[in-house]
Amino acid sequence: PETGIINIFVIVAGLFYLLGPILGESMATREKEIQTDIDDAIAKYNEASARLAEAEKNKKQADTVIKEIENSISKDQQDLKMAMETSMKAQVARAAEVAEKSMQDMNSGAAEQLEAYILEQAVSRGVAELTMMPANKKADYLDSVISQL
């Protein structure tokens, strides 16, 4: 039993002695690879953090621009509404003015036509009365008209 333990100890010591430098180099290489991977991961994390910060900054700027555009649209809508209301009021006022002028023209035209009609009827009735008047009244009428002149 003691030889088995000594043999195992010798084999393990021999393996460490023979494989020690190879395993040491392999472990050192693996450690360098792991450290390189860690450094790469840290660099990628830092780059991703920088990109995230840049994206958040760009988003804030975009939100600001969107808000300005929305405010501008709202202001433009109000301005357009006011301009349309002003234009509509001006058109209504012009239409009312034109209608009033037309009514005045129609009233004055109607008054002139009525006056012309009355004058025409008065003359035609006067002529009719004169033609139907007895001769002695015609002479008296002519004398009175001549004396007024």
mmCIF file with all atom_site columns, C-alpha atoms in Angstrom:
data_model
loop_
_atom_site.group_PDB
_atom_site.id
_atom_site.type_symbol
_atom_site.label_atom_id
_atom_site.label_alt_id
_atom_site.label_comp_id
_atom_site.label_asym_id
_atom_site.label_entity_id
_atom_site.label_seq_id
_atom_site.pdbx_PDB_ins_code
_atom_site.Cartn_x
_atom_site.Cartn_y
_atom_site.Cartn_z
_atom_site.occupancy
_atom_site.B_iso_or_equiv
_atom_site.pdbx_formal_charge
_atom_site.auth_seq_id
_atom_site.auth_comp_id
_atom_site.auth_asym_id
_atom_site.auth_atom_id
_atom_site.pdbx_PDB_model_num
ATOM 1   C CA . PRO A 1 1   ? 0.000    0.000   0.000   1.00 0.00 ? 1   PRO A CA 1
ATOM 2   C CA . GLU A 1 2   ? 2.785    2.419   0.740   1.00 0.00 ? 2   GLU A CA 1
ATOM 3   C CA . THR A 1 3   ? 4.375    1.852   -2.645  1.00 0.00 ? 3   THR A CA 1
ATOM 4   C CA . GLY A 1 4   ? 1.081    2.677   -4.343  1.00 0.00 ? 4   GLY A CA 1
ATOM 5   C CA . ILE A 1 5   ? 0.987    6.005   -2.616  1.00 0.00 ? 5   ILE A CA 1
ATOM 6   C CA . ILE A 1 6   ? 4.600    6.717   -3.401  1.00 0.00 ? 6   ILE A CA 1
ATOM 7   C CA . ASN A 1 7   ? 4.061    5.715   -7.018  1.00 0.00 ? 7   ASN A CA 1
ATOM 8   C CA . ILE A 1 8   ? 1.069    8.007   -7.323  1.00 0.00 ? 8   ILE A CA 1
ATOM 9   C CA . PHE A 1 9   ? 3.056    10.805  -5.687  1.00 0.00 ? 9   PHE A CA 1
ATOM 10  C CA . VAL A 1 10  ? 5.944    10.282  -8.088  1.00 0.00 ? 10  VAL A CA 1
ATOM 11  C CA . ILE A 1 11  ? 3.628    10.221  -11.072 1.00 0.00 ? 11  ILE A CA 1
ATOM 12  C CA . VAL A 1 12  ? 1.873    13.422  -9.971  1.00 0.00 ? 12  VAL A CA 1
ATOM 13  C CA . ALA A 1 13  ? 5.222    15.129  -9.242  1.00 0.00 ? 13  ALA A CA 1
ATOM 14  C CA . GLY A 1 14  ? 6.523    14.022  -12.623 1.00 0.00 ? 14  GLY A CA 1
ATOM 15  C CA . LEU A 1 15  ? 3.446    15.302  -14.373 1.00 0.00 ? 15  LEU A CA 1
ATOM 16  C CA . PHE A 1 16  ? 3.771    18.664  -12.640 1.00 0.00 ? 16  PHE A CA 1
ATOM 17  C CA . TYR A 1 17  ? 7.456    18.784  -13.510 1.00 0.00 ? 17  TYR A CA 1
ATOM 18  C CA . LEU A 1 18  ? 6.996    17.804  -17.146 1.00 0.00 ? 18  LEU A CA 1
ATOM 19  C CA . LEU A 1 19  ? 3.652    19.428  -17.837 1.00 0.00 ? 19  LEU A CA 1
ATOM 20  C CA . GLY A 1 20  ? 4.185    22.455  -15.562 1.00 0.00 ? 20  GLY A CA 1
ATOM 21  C CA . PRO A 1 21  ? 5.838    24.697  -18.180 1.00 0.00 ? 21  PRO A CA 1
ATOM 22  C CA . ILE A 1 22  ? 3.396    23.637  -20.883 1.00 0.00 ? 22  ILE A CA 1
ATOM 23  C CA . LEU A 1 23  ? 0.406    24.163  -18.601 1.00 0.00 ? 23  LEU A CA 1
ATOM 24  C CA . GLY A 1 24  ? 1.905    27.452  -17.363 1.00 0.00 ? 24  GLY A CA 1
ATOM 25  C CA . GLU A 1 25  ? 2.269    28.734  -20.903 1.00 0.00 ? 25  GLU A CA 1
ATOM 26  C CA . SER A 1 26  ? -1.206   27.519  -21.802 1.00 0.00 ? 26  SER A CA 1
ATOM 27  C CA . MET A 1 27  ? -2.683   29.133  -18.712 1.00 0.00 ? 27  MET A CA 1
ATOM 28  C CA . ALA A 1 28  ? -0.766   32.379  -19.388 1.00 0.00 ? 28  ALA A CA 1
ATOM 29  C CA . THR A 1 29  ? -2.020   32.394  -22.998 1.00 0.00 ? 29  THR A CA 1
ATOM 30  C CA . ARG A 1 30  ? -5.544   31.667  -21.853 1.00 0.00 ? 30  ARG A CA 1
ATOM 31  C CA . GLU A 1 31  ? -5.281   34.398  -19.213 1.00 0.00 ? 31  GLU A CA 1
ATOM 32  C CA . LYS A 1 32  ? -4.112   36.869  -21.879 1.00 0.00 ? 32  LYS A CA 1
ATOM 33  C CA . GLU A 1 33  ? -7.013   35.854  -24.134 1.00 0.00 ? 33  GLU A CA 1
ATOM 34  C CA . ILE A 1 34  ? -9.490   36.254  -21.289 1.00 0.00 ? 34  ILE A CA 1
ATOM 35  C CA . GLN A 1 35  ? -7.987   39.648  -20.359 1.00 0.00 ? 35  GLN A CA 1
ATOM 36  C CA . THR A 1 36  ? -8.167   40.729  -24.033 1.00 0.00 ? 36  THR A CA 1
ATOM 37  C CA . ASP A 1 37  ? -11.808  39.621  -24.186 1.00 0.00 ? 37  ASP A CA 1
ATOM 38  C CA . ILE A 1 38  ? -12.542  41.535  -20.964 1.00 0.00 ? 38  ILE A CA 1
ATOM 39  C CA . ASP A 1 39  ? -10.809  44.646  -22.329 1.00 0.00 ? 39  ASP A CA 1
ATOM 40  C CA . ASP A 1 40  ? -12.754  44.333  -25.605 1.00 0.00 ? 40  ASP A CA 1
ATOM 41  C CA . ALA A 1 41  ? -15.998  43.914  -23.677 1.00 0.00 ? 41  ALA A CA 1
ATOM 42  C CA . ILE A 1 42  ? -15.225  47.010  -21.574 1.00 0.00 ? 42  ILE A CA 1
ATOM 43  C CA . ALA A 1 43  ? -14.381  49.006  -24.724 1.00 0.00 ? 43  ALA A CA 1
ATOM 44  C CA . LYS A 1 44  ? -17.602  47.875  -26.409 1.00 0.00 ? 44  LYS A CA 1
ATOM 45  C CA . TYR A 1 45  ? -19.575  48.726  -23.265 1.00 0.00 ? 45  TYR A CA 1
ATOM 46  C CA . ASN A 1 46  ? -18.032  52.202  -23.153 1.00 0.00 ? 46  ASN A CA 1
ATOM 47  C CA . GLU A 1 47  ? -18.753  52.706  -26.866 1.00 0.00 ? 47  GLU A CA 1
ATOM 48  C CA . ALA A 1 48  ? -22.336  51.522  -26.401 1.00 0.00 ? 48  ALA A CA 1
ATOM 49  C CA . SER A 1 49  ? -22.744  53.875  -23.421 1.00 0.00 ? 49  SER A CA 1
ATOM 50  C CA . ALA A 1 50  ? -21.422  56.767  -25.514 1.00 0.00 ? 50  ALA A CA 1
ATOM 51  C CA . ARG A 1 51  ? -23.789  55.881  -28.368 1.00 0.00 ? 51  ARG A CA 1
ATOM 52  C CA . LEU A 1 52  ? -26.699  55.642  -25.921 1.00 0.00 ? 52  LEU A CA 1
ATOM 53  C CA . ALA A 1 53  ? -25.872  59.069  -24.492 1.00 0.00 ? 53  ALA A CA 1
ATOM 54  C CA . GLU A 1 54  ? -25.646  60.480  -28.042 1.00 0.00 ? 54  GLU A CA 1
ATOM 55  C CA . ALA A 1 55  ? -28.950  58.850  -28.991 1.00 0.00 ? 55  ALA A CA 1
ATOM 56  C CA . GLU A 1 56  ? -30.653  60.262  -25.882 1.00 0.00 ? 56  GLU A CA 1
ATOM 57  C CA . LYS A 1 57  ? -29.258  63.705  -26.705 1.00 0.00 ? 57  LYS A CA 1
ATOM 58  C CA . ASN A 1 58  ? -30.526  63.400  -30.299 1.00 0.00 ? 58  ASN A CA 1
ATOM 59  C CA . LYS A 1 59  ? -33.928  62.262  -29.016 1.00 0.00 ? 59  LYS A CA 1
ATOM 60  C CA . LYS A 1 60  ? -34.165  65.312  -26.744 1.00 0.00 ? 60  LYS A CA 1
ATOM 61  C CA . GLN A 1 61  ? -33.269  67.548  -29.688 1.00 0.00 ? 61  GLN A CA 1
ATOM 62  C CA . ALA A 1 62  ? -35.834  65.807  -31.887 1.00 0.00 ? 62  ALA A CA 1
ATOM 63  C CA . ASP A 1 63  ? -38.484  66.169  -29.162 1.00 0.00 ? 63  ASP A CA 1
ATOM 64  C CA . THR A 1 64  ? -37.680  69.881  -28.940 1.00 0.00 ? 64  THR A CA 1
ATOM 65  C CA . VAL A 1 65  ? -37.962  70.274  -32.722 1.00 0.00 ? 65  VAL A CA 1
ATOM 66  C CA . ILE A 1 66  ? -41.254  68.336  -32.749 1.00 0.00 ? 66  ILE A CA 1
ATOM 67  C CA . LYS A 1 67  ? -42.638  70.550  -29.984 1.00 0.00 ? 67  LYS A CA 1
ATOM 68  C CA . GLU A 1 68  ? -41.582  73.683  -31.893 1.00 0.00 ? 68  GLU A CA 1
ATOM 69  C CA . ILE A 1 69  ? -43.218  72.362  -35.059 1.00 0.00 ? 69  ILE A CA 1
ATOM 70  C CA . GLU A 1 70  ? -46.431  71.513  -33.191 1.00 0.00 ? 70  GLU A CA 1
ATOM 71  C CA . ASN A 1 71  ? -46.472  74.993  -31.632 1.00 0.00 ? 71  ASN A CA 1
ATOM 72  C CA . SER A 1 72  ? -45.838  76.517  -35.050 1.00 0.00 ? 72  SER A CA 1
ATOM 73  C CA . ILE A 1 73  ? -48.675  74.470  -36.556 1.00 0.00 ? 73  ILE A CA 1
ATOM 74  C CA . SER A 1 74  ? -51.006  75.556  -33.760 1.00 0.00 ? 74  SER A CA 1
ATOM 75  C CA . LYS A 1 75  ? -50.040  79.210  -34.257 1.00 0.00 ? 75  LYS A CA 1
ATOM 76  C CA . ASP A 1 76  ? -50.429  78.902  -38.033 1.00 0.00 ? 76  ASP A CA 1
ATOM 77  C CA . GLN A 1 77  ? -53.872  77.354  -37.569 1.00 0.00 ? 77  GLN A CA 1
ATOM 78  C CA . GLN A 1 78  ? -54.927  80.214  -35.307 1.00 0.00 ? 78  GLN A CA 1
ATOM 79  C CA . ASP A 1 79  ? -53.518  82.791  -37.734 1.00 0.00 ? 79  ASP A CA 1
ATOM 80  C CA . LEU A 1 80  ? -55.278  81.126  -40.659 1.00 0.00 ? 80  LEU A CA 1
ATOM 81  C CA . LYS A 1 81  ? -58.544  80.997  -38.717 1.00 0.00 ? 81  LYS A CA 1
ATOM 82  C CA . MET A 1 82  ? -58.268  84.683  -37.840 1.00 0.00 ? 82  MET A CA 1
ATOM 83  C CA . ALA A 1 83  ? -57.377  85.587  -41.435 1.00 0.00 ? 83  ALA A CA 1
ATOM 84  C CA . MET A 1 84  ? -60.326  83.583  -42.758 1.00 0.00 ? 84  MET A CA 1
ATOM 85  C CA . GLU A 1 85  ? -62.692  85.193  -40.229 1.00 0.00 ? 85  GLU A CA 1
ATOM 86  C CA . THR A 1 86  ? -61.406  88.657  -41.137 1.00 0.00 ? 86  THR A CA 1
ATOM 87  C CA . SER A 1 87  ? -61.741  87.906  -44.828 1.00 0.00 ? 87  SER A CA 1
ATOM 88  C CA . MET A 1 88  ? -65.245  86.524  -44.317 1.00 0.00 ? 88  MET A CA 1
ATOM 89  C CA . LYS A 1 89  ? -66.282  89.593  -42.332 1.00 0.00 ? 89  LYS A CA 1
ATOM 90  C CA . ALA A 1 90  ? -64.873  91.863  -45.044 1.00 0.00 ? 90  ALA A CA 1
ATOM 91  C CA . GLN A 1 91  ? -66.721  89.903  -47.763 1.00 0.00 ? 91  GLN A CA 1
ATOM 92  C CA . VAL A 1 92  ? -69.963  90.053  -45.780 1.00 0.00 ? 92  VAL A CA 1
ATOM 93  C CA . ALA A 1 93  ? -69.507  93.796  -45.253 1.00 0.00 ? 93  ALA A CA 1
ATOM 94  C CA . ARG A 1 94  ? -68.841  94.323  -48.990 1.00 0.00 ? 94  ARG A CA 1
ATOM 95  C CA . ALA A 1 95  ? -71.866  92.209  -49.900 1.00 0.00 ? 95  ALA A CA 1
ATOM 96  C CA . ALA A 1 96  ? -74.037  94.187  -47.470 1.00 0.00 ? 96  ALA A CA 1
ATOM 97  C CA . GLU A 1 97  ? -72.706  97.446  -48.908 1.00 0.00 ? 97  GLU A CA 1
ATOM 98  C CA . VAL A 1 98  ? -73.398  96.300  -52.478 1.00 0.00 ? 98  VAL A CA 1
ATOM 99  C CA . ALA A 1 99  ? -76.893  95.159  -51.474 1.00 0.00 ? 99  ALA A CA 1
ATOM 100 C CA . GLU A 1 100 ? -77.571  98.512  -49.772 1.00 0.00 ? 100 GLU A CA 1
ATOM 101 C CA . LYS A 1 101 ? -76.340  100.420 -52.828 1.00 0.00 ? 101 LYS A CA 1
ATOM 102 C CA . SER A 1 102 ? -78.474  98.234  -55.085 1.00 0.00 ? 102 SER A CA 1
ATOM 103 C CA . MET A 1 103 ? -81.508  98.902  -52.888 1.00 0.00 ? 103 MET A CA 1
ATOM 104 C CA . GLN A 1 104 ? -80.845  102.631 -53.003 1.00 0.00 ? 104 GLN A CA 1
ATOM 105 C CA . ASP A 1 105 ? -80.429  102.520 -56.788 1.00 0.00 ? 105 ASP A CA 1
ATOM 106 C CA . MET A 1 106 ? -83.608  100.498 -57.118 1.00 0.00 ? 106 MET A CA 1
ATOM 107 C CA . ASN A 1 107 ? -85.488  102.906 -54.816 1.00 0.00 ? 107 ASN A CA 1
ATOM 108 C CA . SER A 1 108 ? -84.290  105.974 -56.690 1.00 0.00 ? 108 SER A CA 1
ATOM 109 C CA . GLY A 1 109 ? -85.050  104.283 -60.030 1.00 0.00 ? 109 GLY A CA 1
ATOM 110 C CA . ALA A 1 110 ? -88.504  103.320 -58.804 1.00 0.00 ? 110 ALA A CA 1
ATOM 111 C CA . ALA A 1 111 ? -89.114  106.869 -57.547 1.00 0.00 ? 111 ALA A CA 1
ATOM 112 C CA . GLU A 1 112 ? -88.048  108.309 -60.903 1.00 0.00 ? 112 GLU A CA 1
ATOM 113 C CA . GLN A 1 113 ? -90.255  105.845 -62.772 1.00 0.00 ? 113 GLN A CA 1
ATOM 114 C CA . LEU A 1 114 ? -93.180  106.648 -60.481 1.00 0.00 ? 114 LEU A CA 1
ATOM 115 C CA . GLU A 1 115 ? -92.669  110.387 -60.970 1.00 0.00 ? 115 GLU A CA 1
ATOM 116 C CA . ALA A 1 116 ? -92.449  109.937 -64.753 1.00 0.00 ? 116 ALA A CA 1
ATOM 117 C CA . TYR A 1 117 ? -95.619  107.799 -64.703 1.00 0.00 ? 117 TYR A CA 1
ATOM 118 C CA . ILE A 1 118 ? -97.505  110.355 -62.591 1.00 0.00 ? 118 ILE A CA 1
ATOM 119 C CA . LEU A 1 119 ? -96.371  113.179 -64.888 1.00 0.00 ? 119 LEU A CA 1
ATOM 120 C CA . GLU A 1 120 ? -97.364  111.196 -67.983 1.00 0.00 ? 120 GLU A CA 1
ATOM 121 C CA . GLN A 1 121 ? -100.765 110.347 -66.499 1.00 0.00 ? 121 GLN A CA 1
ATOM 122 C CA . ALA A 1 122 ? -101.326 113.958 -65.428 1.00 0.00 ? 122 ALA A CA 1
ATOM 123 C CA . VAL A 1 123 ? -100.510 115.226 -68.917 1.00 0.00 ? 123 VAL A CA 1
ATOM 124 C CA . SER A 1 124 ? -102.655 112.596 -70.637 1.00 0.00 ? 124 SER A CA 1
ATOM 125 C CA . ARG A 1 125 ? -105.577 113.229 -68.259 1.00 0.00 ? 125 ARG A CA 1
ATOM 126 C CA . GLY A 1 126 ? -105.137 116.982 -68.654 1.00 0.00 ? 126 GLY A CA 1
ATOM 127 C CA . VAL A 1 127 ? -105.234 116.621 -72.423 1.00 0.00 ? 127 VAL A CA 1
ATOM 128 C CA . ALA A 1 128 ? -108.259 114.357 -72.143 1.00 0.00 ? 128 ALA A CA 1
ATOM 129 C CA . GLU A 1 129 ? -110.071 116.880 -69.926 1.00 0.00 ? 129 GLU A CA 1
ATOM 130 C CA . LEU A 1 130 ? -109.183 119.708 -72.253 1.00 0.00 ? 130 LEU A CA 1
ATOM 131 C CA . THR A 1 131 ? -110.510 117.855 -75.261 1.00 0.00 ? 131 THR A CA 1
ATOM 132 C CA . MET A 1 132 ? -113.788 117.094 -73.479 1.00 0.00 ? 132 MET A CA 1
ATOM 133 C CA . MET A 1 133 ? -114.200 120.576 -72.042 1.00 0.00 ? 133 MET A CA 1
ATOM 134 C CA . PRO A 1 134 ? -116.986 122.763 -73.430 1.00 0.00 ? 134 PRO A CA 1
ATOM 135 C CA . ALA A 1 135 ? -115.844 125.583 -75.734 1.00 0.00 ? 135 ALA A CA 1
ATOM 136 C CA . ASN A 1 136 ? -116.685 128.459 -73.377 1.00 0.00 ? 136 ASN A CA 1
ATOM 137 C CA . LYS A 1 137 ? -114.650 126.862 -70.539 1.00 0.00 ? 137 LYS A CA 1
ATOM 138 C CA . LYS A 1 138 ? -111.782 126.287 -72.974 1.00 0.00 ? 138 LYS A CA 1
ATOM 139 C CA . ALA A 1 139 ? -111.653 129.955 -73.762 1.00 0.00 ? 139 ALA A CA 1
ATOM 140 C CA . ASP A 1 140 ? -111.767 130.944 -70.059 1.00 0.00 ? 140 ASP A CA 1
ATOM 141 C CA . TYR A 1 141 ? -108.984 128.415 -69.291 1.00 0.00 ? 141 TYR A CA 1
ATOM 142 C CA . LEU A 1 142 ? -106.793 129.700 -72.130 1.00 0.00 ? 142 LEU A CA 1
ATOM 143 C CA . ASP A 1 143 ? -107.273 133.276 -70.982 1.00 0.00 ? 143 ASP A CA 1
ATOM 144 C CA . SER A 1 144 ? -106.261 132.403 -67.399 1.00 0.00 ? 144 SER A CA 1
ATOM 145 C CA . VAL A 1 145 ? -103.173 130.485 -68.585 1.00 0.00 ? 145 VAL A CA 1
ATOM 146 C CA . ILE A 1 146 ? -102.125 133.381 -70.861 1.00 0.00 ? 146 ILE A CA 1
ATOM 147 C CA . SER A 1 147 ? -102.566 135.902 -68.045 1.00 0.00 ? 147 SER A CA 1
ATOM 148 C CA . GLN A 1 148 ? -100.310 133.792 -65.769 1.00 0.00 ? 148 GLN A CA 1
ATOM 149 C CA . LEU A 1 149 ? -97.522  133.919 -68.289 1.00 0.00 ? 149 LEU A CA 1
#
